[in-house]
Tab-separated table of N, CA and C and ligand atoms in Angstrom:
chain	number	residue	atom	x	y	z
I	8	MET	N	2.278	-41.929	7.988
I	8	MET	CA	3.123	-40.975	7.275
I	8	MET	C	2.268	-40.100	6.353
I	9	THR	N	2.552	-38.799	6.350
I	9	THR	CA	1.776	-37.863	5.517
I	9	THR	C	2.174	-37.986	4.049
I	10	THR	N	1.177	-38.130	3.195
I	10	THR	CA	1.483	-38.209	1.759
I	10	THR	C	1.578	-36.799	1.182
I	11	SER	N	2.178	-36.673	0.001
I	11	SER	CA	2.303	-35.343	-0.617
I	11	SER	C	0.934	-34.779	-0.976
I	12	GLU	N	-0.014	-35.633	-1.290
I	12	GLU	CA	-1.372	-35.180	-1.612
I	12	GLU	C	-2.038	-34.592	-0.363
I	13	GLU	N	-1.855	-35.273	0.766
I	13	GLU	CA	-2.418	-34.753	2.027
I	13	GLU	C	-1.777	-33.409	2.377
I	14	LEU	N	-0.478	-33.330	2.154
I	14	LEU	CA	0.245	-32.091	2.442
I	14	LEU	C	-0.266	-30.953	1.554
I	15	ARG	N	-0.479	-31.254	0.288
I	15	ARG	CA	-0.974	-30.238	-0.657
I	15	ARG	C	-2.335	-29.722	-0.204
I	16	LYS	N	-3.215	-30.656	0.214
I	16	LYS	CA	-4.556	-30.258	0.658
I	16	LYS	C	-4.484	-29.399	1.914
I	17	ARG	N	-3.580	-29.785	2.812
I	17	ARG	CA	-3.431	-29.006	4.052
I	17	ARG	C	-2.938	-27.596	3.750
I	18	ARG	N	-1.988	-27.502	2.802
I	18	ARG	CA	-1.454	-26.179	2.428
I	18	ARG	C	-2.526	-25.321	1.784
I	19	GLU	N	-3.341	-25.927	0.918
I	19	GLU	CA	-4.430	-25.179	0.264
I	19	GLU	C	-5.418	-24.657	1.295
I	20	LYS	N	-5.771	-25.528	2.248
I	20	LYS	CA	-6.730	-25.144	3.288
I	20	LYS	C	-6.170	-23.994	4.130
I	21	GLU	N	-4.892	-24.110	4.441
I	21	GLU	CA	-4.240	-23.078	5.251
I	21	GLU	C	-4.162	-21.745	4.490
I	22	ALA	N	-3.893	-21.835	3.166
I	22	ALA	CA	-3.810	-20.625	2.347
I	22	ALA	C	-5.158	-19.899	2.327
I	23	VAL	N	-6.247	-20.659	2.230
I	23	VAL	CA	-7.586	-20.059	2.231
I	23	VAL	C	-7.846	-19.386	3.571
I	24	ARG	N	-7.452	-20.067	4.655
I	24	ARG	CA	-7.682	-19.507	5.994
I	24	ARG	C	-6.918	-18.188	6.157
I	25	ILE	N	-5.666	-18.163	5.706
I	25	ILE	CA	-4.848	-16.947	5.844
I	25	ILE	C	-5.408	-15.824	4.978
I	26	ARG	N	-5.804	-16.166	3.734
I	26	ARG	CA	-6.349	-15.138	2.838
I	26	ARG	C	-7.623	-14.519	3.425
I	27	THR	N	-8.498	-15.379	3.951
I	27	THR	CA	-9.752	-14.890	4.533
I	27	THR	C	-9.469	-13.966	5.705
I	28	SER	N	-8.527	-14.385	6.528
I	28	SER	CA	-8.208	-13.596	7.708
I	28	SER	C	-7.592	-12.241	7.331
I	29	LEU	N	-6.704	-12.241	6.321
I	29	LEU	CA	-6.094	-10.974	5.879
I	29	LEU	C	-7.139	-10.043	5.259
I	30	ASN	N	-8.051	-10.626	4.461
I	30	ASN	CA	-9.094	-9.799	3.841
I	30	ASN	C	-9.984	-9.150	4.906
I	31	ARG	N	-10.281	-9.918	5.956
I	31	ARG	CA	-11.126	-9.369	7.029
I	31	ARG	C	-10.396	-8.214	7.720
I	32	LEU	N	-9.113	-8.436	7.970
I	32	LEU	CA	-8.297	-7.412	8.635
I	32	LEU	C	-8.233	-6.134	7.789
I	33	ARG	N	-8.014	-6.316	6.486
I	33	ARG	CA	-7.956	-5.155	5.587
I	33	ARG	C	-9.282	-4.410	5.582
I	34	GLY	N	-10.377	-5.166	5.584
I	34	GLY	CA	-11.709	-4.546	5.581
I	34	GLY	C	-11.921	-3.718	6.831
I	35	GLU	N	-11.525	-4.301	7.977
I	35	GLU	CA	-11.690	-3.587	9.249
I	35	GLU	C	-10.815	-2.340	9.278
I	36	GLN	N	-9.574	-2.496	8.777
I	36	GLN	CA	-8.636	-1.370	8.779
I	36	GLN	C	-9.172	-0.257	7.881
I	37	ARG	N	-9.669	-0.655	6.710
I	37	ARG	CA	-10.160	0.344	5.762
I	37	ARG	C	-11.346	1.096	6.353
I	38	ALA	N	-12.222	0.366	7.061
I	38	ALA	CA	-13.398	1.000	7.636
I	38	ALA	C	-13.024	2.019	8.702
I	39	SER	N	-11.843	1.828	9.301
I	39	SER	CA	-11.462	2.740	10.381
I	39	SER	C	-10.737	3.986	9.859
I	40	ILE	N	-10.428	4.024	8.542
I	40	ILE	CA	-9.729	5.184	7.985
I	40	ILE	C	-10.729	6.131	7.352
I	41	LYS	N	-10.572	7.398	7.665
I	41	LYS	CA	-11.469	8.409	7.096
I	41	LYS	C	-11.309	8.431	5.572
I	42	GLY	N	-12.432	8.546	4.848
I	42	GLY	CA	-12.336	8.591	3.385
I	42	GLY	C	-13.567	9.250	2.787
I	43	GLY	N	-13.729	9.123	1.488
I	43	GLY	CA	-14.879	9.692	0.811
I	43	GLY	C	-14.612	11.084	0.272
I	44	GLU	N	-15.686	11.732	-0.174
I	44	GLU	CA	-15.551	13.027	-0.873
I	44	GLU	C	-14.924	14.125	-0.028
I	45	SER	N	-15.112	14.037	1.288
I	45	SER	CA	-14.618	15.122	2.136
I	45	SER	C	-13.154	14.937	2.526
I	46	ALA	N	-12.536	13.827	2.064
I	46	ALA	CA	-11.153	13.554	2.458
I	46	ALA	C	-10.243	13.459	1.238
I	47	VAL	N	-8.973	13.703	1.482
I	47	VAL	CA	-7.990	13.606	0.407
I	47	VAL	C	-6.710	13.006	0.999
I	48	ALA	N	-6.006	12.239	0.182
I	48	ALA	CA	-4.780	11.608	0.681
I	48	ALA	C	-3.653	12.628	0.788
I	49	PHE	N	-2.744	12.355	1.720
I	49	PHE	CA	-1.599	13.252	1.921
I	49	PHE	C	-0.358	12.394	2.180
I	50	VAL	N	0.747	12.720	1.499
I	50	VAL	CA	1.988	11.948	1.682
I	50	VAL	C	2.967	12.750	2.542
I	51	GLU	N	3.421	12.134	3.607
I	51	GLU	CA	4.467	12.759	4.417
I	51	GLU	C	5.807	12.424	3.736
I	52	GLU	N	6.425	13.436	3.162
I	52	GLU	CA	7.576	13.205	2.285
I	52	GLU	C	8.712	12.428	2.949
I	53	ARG	N	9.032	12.763	4.188
I	53	ARG	CA	10.215	12.120	4.789
I	53	ARG	C	9.997	10.623	5.049
I	54	SER	N	8.724	10.176	5.113
I	54	SER	CA	8.470	8.744	5.330
I	54	SER	C	8.372	7.965	4.027
I	55	CYS	N	8.290	8.669	2.909
I	55	CYS	CA	8.111	8.002	1.612
I	55	CYS	C	9.452	7.460	1.109
I	56	ILE	N	9.464	6.183	0.735
I	56	ILE	CA	10.698	5.573	0.230
I	56	ILE	C	10.647	5.394	-1.291
I	57	GLY	N	9.612	5.921	-1.910
I	57	GLY	CA	9.531	5.881	-3.376
I	57	GLY	C	9.296	4.504	-3.953
I	58	CYS	N	8.581	3.651	-3.223
I	58	CYS	CA	8.432	2.253	-3.661
I	58	CYS	C	7.393	2.055	-4.762
I	59	ASP	N	6.554	3.056	-5.008
I	59	ASP	CA	5.575	2.996	-6.110
I	59	ASP	C	4.332	2.157	-5.822
I	60	GLN	N	4.196	1.626	-4.632
I	60	GLN	CA	3.019	0.790	-4.347
I	60	GLN	C	1.725	1.591	-4.452
I	61	CYS	N	1.780	2.829	-4.004
I	61	CYS	CA	0.564	3.647	-4.013
I	61	CYS	C	0.115	3.973	-5.436
I	62	THR	N	1.076	4.224	-6.328
I	62	THR	CA	0.688	4.554	-7.709
I	62	THR	C	0.081	3.334	-8.395
I	63	ILE	N	0.507	2.157	-7.979
I	63	ILE	CA	-0.043	0.936	-8.580
I	63	ILE	C	-1.506	0.740	-8.180
I	64	VAL	N	-1.832	1.002	-6.913
I	64	VAL	CA	-3.210	0.733	-6.468
I	64	VAL	C	-4.180	1.867	-6.777
I	65	CYS	N	-3.671	3.058	-7.038
I	65	CYS	CA	-4.586	4.188	-7.274
I	65	CYS	C	-5.208	4.094	-8.670
I	66	ASP	N	-6.525	3.831	-8.701
I	66	ASP	CA	-7.239	3.690	-9.984
I	66	ASP	C	-7.529	5.036	-10.621
I	67	ASP	N	-7.365	6.106	-9.859
I	67	ASP	CA	-7.780	7.418	-10.349
I	67	ASP	C	-6.622	8.270	-10.859
I	68	MET	N	-5.461	7.647	-10.991
I	68	MET	CA	-4.273	8.360	-11.480
I	68	MET	C	-4.039	9.641	-10.667
I	69	ALA	N	-4.253	9.536	-9.362
I	69	ALA	CA	-4.152	10.723	-8.522
I	69	ALA	C	-2.820	10.822	-7.788
I	70	ILE	N	-1.871	9.964	-8.150
I	70	ILE	CA	-0.564	10.025	-7.494
I	70	ILE	C	0.522	10.073	-8.564
I	71	GLU	N	1.442	10.993	-8.389
I	71	GLU	CA	2.589	10.996	-9.299
I	71	GLU	C	3.862	11.004	-8.472
I	72	VAL	N	4.949	10.567	-9.094
I	72	VAL	CA	6.217	10.559	-8.373
I	72	VAL	C	7.134	11.626	-8.944
I	73	TYR	N	7.976	12.156	-8.087
I	73	TYR	CA	8.943	13.160	-8.519
I	73	TYR	C	10.306	12.796	-7.945
I	74	LYS	N	11.330	13.236	-8.626
I	74	LYS	CA	12.700	12.901	-8.223
I	74	LYS	C	13.191	13.851	-7.145
I	75	VAL	N	13.954	13.301	-6.220
I	75	VAL	CA	14.627	14.143	-5.230
I	75	VAL	C	16.103	13.755	-5.204
I	76	PRO	N	17.002	14.736	-5.025
I	76	PRO	CA	18.422	14.403	-4.960
I	76	PRO	C	18.708	13.515	-3.762
I	77	MET	N	19.650	12.650	-3.887
I	77	MET	CA	19.949	11.753	-2.773
I	77	MET	C	21.449	11.513	-2.688
I	78	ALA	N	21.983	11.588	-1.484
I	78	ALA	CA	23.397	11.284	-1.285
I	78	ALA	C	23.472	10.119	-0.307
I	79	SER	N	24.118	9.053	-0.703
I	79	SER	CA	24.222	7.897	0.176
I	79	SER	C	25.678	7.442	0.275
I	80	PRO	N	26.139	7.151	1.480
I	80	PRO	CA	27.500	6.639	1.623
I	80	PRO	C	27.585	5.167	1.218
I	81	LEU	N	26.435	4.525	1.043
I	81	LEU	CA	26.422	3.084	0.786
I	81	LEU	C	26.224	2.729	-0.682
I	82	ILE	N	25.327	3.470	-1.357
I	82	ILE	CA	25.063	3.130	-2.752
I	82	ILE	C	25.238	4.357	-3.633
I	83	LYS	N	25.574	4.095	-4.896
I	83	LYS	CA	25.827	5.194	-5.806
I	83	LYS	C	24.550	5.501	-6.592
I	84	VAL	N	23.754	6.392	-6.071
I	84	VAL	CA	22.558	6.841	-6.791
I	84	VAL	C	22.479	8.354	-6.658
I	85	GLU	N	21.979	8.993	-7.685
I	85	GLU	CA	21.898	10.449	-7.634
I	85	GLU	C	20.546	10.942	-7.158
I	86	SER	N	19.522	10.120	-7.373
I	86	SER	CA	18.203	10.574	-6.945
I	86	SER	C	17.328	9.408	-6.521
I	87	ASN	N	16.364	9.758	-5.713
I	87	ASN	CA	15.336	8.787	-5.326
I	87	ASN	C	14.021	9.410	-5.753
I	88	GLN	N	12.918	8.707	-5.563
I	88	GLN	CA	11.640	9.317	-5.914
I	88	GLN	C	10.708	9.372	-4.714
I	89	LYS	N	9.796	10.305	-4.782
I	89	LYS	CA	8.797	10.476	-3.722
I	89	LYS	C	7.438	10.578	-4.391
I	90	ALA	N	6.412	10.231	-3.636
I	90	ALA	CA	5.062	10.285	-4.187
I	90	ALA	C	4.384	11.594	-3.808
I	91	LYS	N	3.521	12.047	-4.712
I	91	LYS	CA	2.780	13.297	-4.467
I	91	LYS	C	1.324	13.072	-4.896
I	92	ILE	N	0.391	13.534	-4.081
I	92	ILE	CA	-1.038	13.366	-4.404
I	92	ILE	C	-1.524	14.519	-5.277
I	93	LEU	N	-2.236	14.186	-6.337
I	93	LEU	CA	-2.884	15.216	-7.155
I	93	LEU	C	-4.286	15.400	-6.564
I	94	ARG	N	-4.396	16.399	-5.752
I	94	ARG	CA	-5.610	16.570	-4.924
I	94	ARG	C	-6.903	16.575	-5.728
I	95	ALA	N	-6.882	17.224	-6.896
I	95	ALA	CA	-8.107	17.348	-7.690
I	95	ALA	C	-8.602	15.986	-8.195
I	96	ASP	N	-7.684	15.048	-8.377
I	96	ASP	CA	-8.062	13.735	-8.919
I	96	ASP	C	-8.338	12.691	-7.842
I	97	CYS	N	-7.935	12.970	-6.613
I	97	CYS	CA	-8.114	11.997	-5.528
I	97	CYS	C	-9.591	11.893	-5.140
I	98	THR	N	-10.102	10.661	-5.128
I	98	THR	CA	-11.521	10.444	-4.797
I	98	THR	C	-11.726	10.051	-3.334
I	99	GLY	N	-10.616	9.938	-2.600
I	99	GLY	CA	-10.725	9.600	-1.176
I	99	GLY	C	-10.988	8.126	-0.919
I	100	CYS	N	-10.562	7.270	-1.842
I	100	CYS	CA	-10.887	5.836	-1.706
I	100	CYS	C	-10.057	5.107	-0.650
I	101	ARG	N	-8.951	5.662	-0.228
I	101	ARG	CA	-8.093	5.131	0.855
I	101	ARG	C	-7.203	3.949	0.481
I	102	LEU	N	-7.253	3.506	-0.758
I	102	LEU	CA	-6.462	2.328	-1.136
I	102	LEU	C	-4.965	2.557	-0.942
I	103	CYS	N	-4.505	3.769	-1.252
I	103	CYS	CA	-3.071	4.054	-1.127
I	103	CYS	C	-2.618	3.975	0.332
I	104	VAL	N	-3.489	4.358	1.244
I	104	VAL	CA	-3.140	4.306	2.674
I	104	VAL	C	-2.857	2.858	3.080
I	105	LEU	N	-3.698	1.955	2.578
I	105	LEU	CA	-3.527	0.540	2.916
I	105	LEU	C	-2.312	-0.065	2.234
I	106	ALA	N	-1.964	0.462	1.058
I	106	ALA	CA	-0.861	-0.126	0.289
I	106	ALA	C	0.508	0.340	0.763
I	107	CYS	N	0.586	1.502	1.364
I	107	CYS	CA	1.899	2.078	1.696
I	107	CYS	C	2.604	1.290	2.811
I	108	PRO	N	3.792	0.774	2.545
I	108	PRO	CA	4.480	-0.041	3.557
I	108	PRO	C	5.110	0.771	4.685
I	109	THR	N	5.221	2.084	4.501
I	109	THR	CA	5.870	2.887	5.556
I	109	THR	C	4.886	3.809	6.279
I	110	ASP	N	3.601	3.634	6.027
I	110	ASP	CA	2.571	4.496	6.639
I	110	ASP	C	2.819	5.974	6.341
I	111	ALA	N	3.308	6.246	5.131
I	111	ALA	CA	3.603	7.640	4.765
I	111	ALA	C	2.340	8.396	4.337
I	112	ILE	N	1.274	7.667	4.045
I	112	ILE	CA	0.063	8.338	3.541
I	112	ILE	C	-1.034	8.339	4.599
I	113	SER	N	-1.667	9.476	4.750
I	113	SER	CA	-2.820	9.554	5.646
I	113	SER	C	-3.932	10.303	4.922
I	114	MET	N	-5.114	10.213	5.440
I	114	MET	CA	-6.253	10.917	4.854
I	114	MET	C	-6.505	12.177	5.686
I	115	ILE	N	-6.615	13.304	5.000
I	115	ILE	CA	-6.873	14.553	5.718
I	115	ILE	C	-8.149	15.188	5.158
I	116	ASP	N	-8.683	16.177	5.866
I	116	ASP	CA	-9.884	16.866	5.378
I	116	ASP	C	-9.551	17.601	4.088
I	117	ARG	N	-10.464	17.575	3.141
I	117	ARG	CA	-10.219	18.201	1.854
I	117	ARG	C	-10.228	19.733	1.958
G	1	SF4	S1	-7.169	7.913	-1.733
G	1	SF4	FE1	-7.590	6.658	-3.569
G	1	SF4	S2	-7.839	8.164	-5.220
G	1	SF4	FE2	-6.816	9.231	-3.526
G	1	SF4	S3	-4.651	9.048	-3.989
G	1	SF4	FE3	-5.191	7.334	-2.621
G	1	SF4	S4	-5.673	5.597	-3.989
G	1	SF4	FE4	-5.697	7.497	-5.241
G	2	SF4	S1	3.550	3.531	-1.140
G	2	SF4	FE1	4.233	4.952	0.461
G	2	SF4	S2	6.463	4.755	0.491
G	2	SF4	FE2	5.760	3.864	-1.441
G	2	SF4	S3	5.860	5.560	-2.923
G	2	SF4	FE3	3.787	5.570	-2.092
G	2	SF4	S4	3.863	7.000	-0.356
G	2	SF4	FE4	5.959	6.480	-0.876
């Protein structure tokens, strides 16, 4: 019979394996995205759900959000938000591309 201590150790080992694998995947993904001084991030407005993930990861304060009117038959809200890149401040680091859950951000030539 498995003891709780054995189970805890197995879970810890599994967590390390998953973390390592995700970090490797992120590294590979990041390497495949164009970036650097010659690139700048771009947000496709219709794909942006205003979740704020990109503003959290951007160390260069190069993303701001703005309100857009919204009409929904399901929920009572007057506006949603969308993200916008401040081109002059964007360093092309690509972090926002990796953070965006809807793939709304891509890197384009500066
Ligand atoms: S590429 Fe980097 S610096 Fe530019 S907006 Fe995205 S996270 Fe900010
Ligand atoms: S992470 Fe993507 S979906 Fe979320 S606010 Fe930024 S651009 Fe929009």
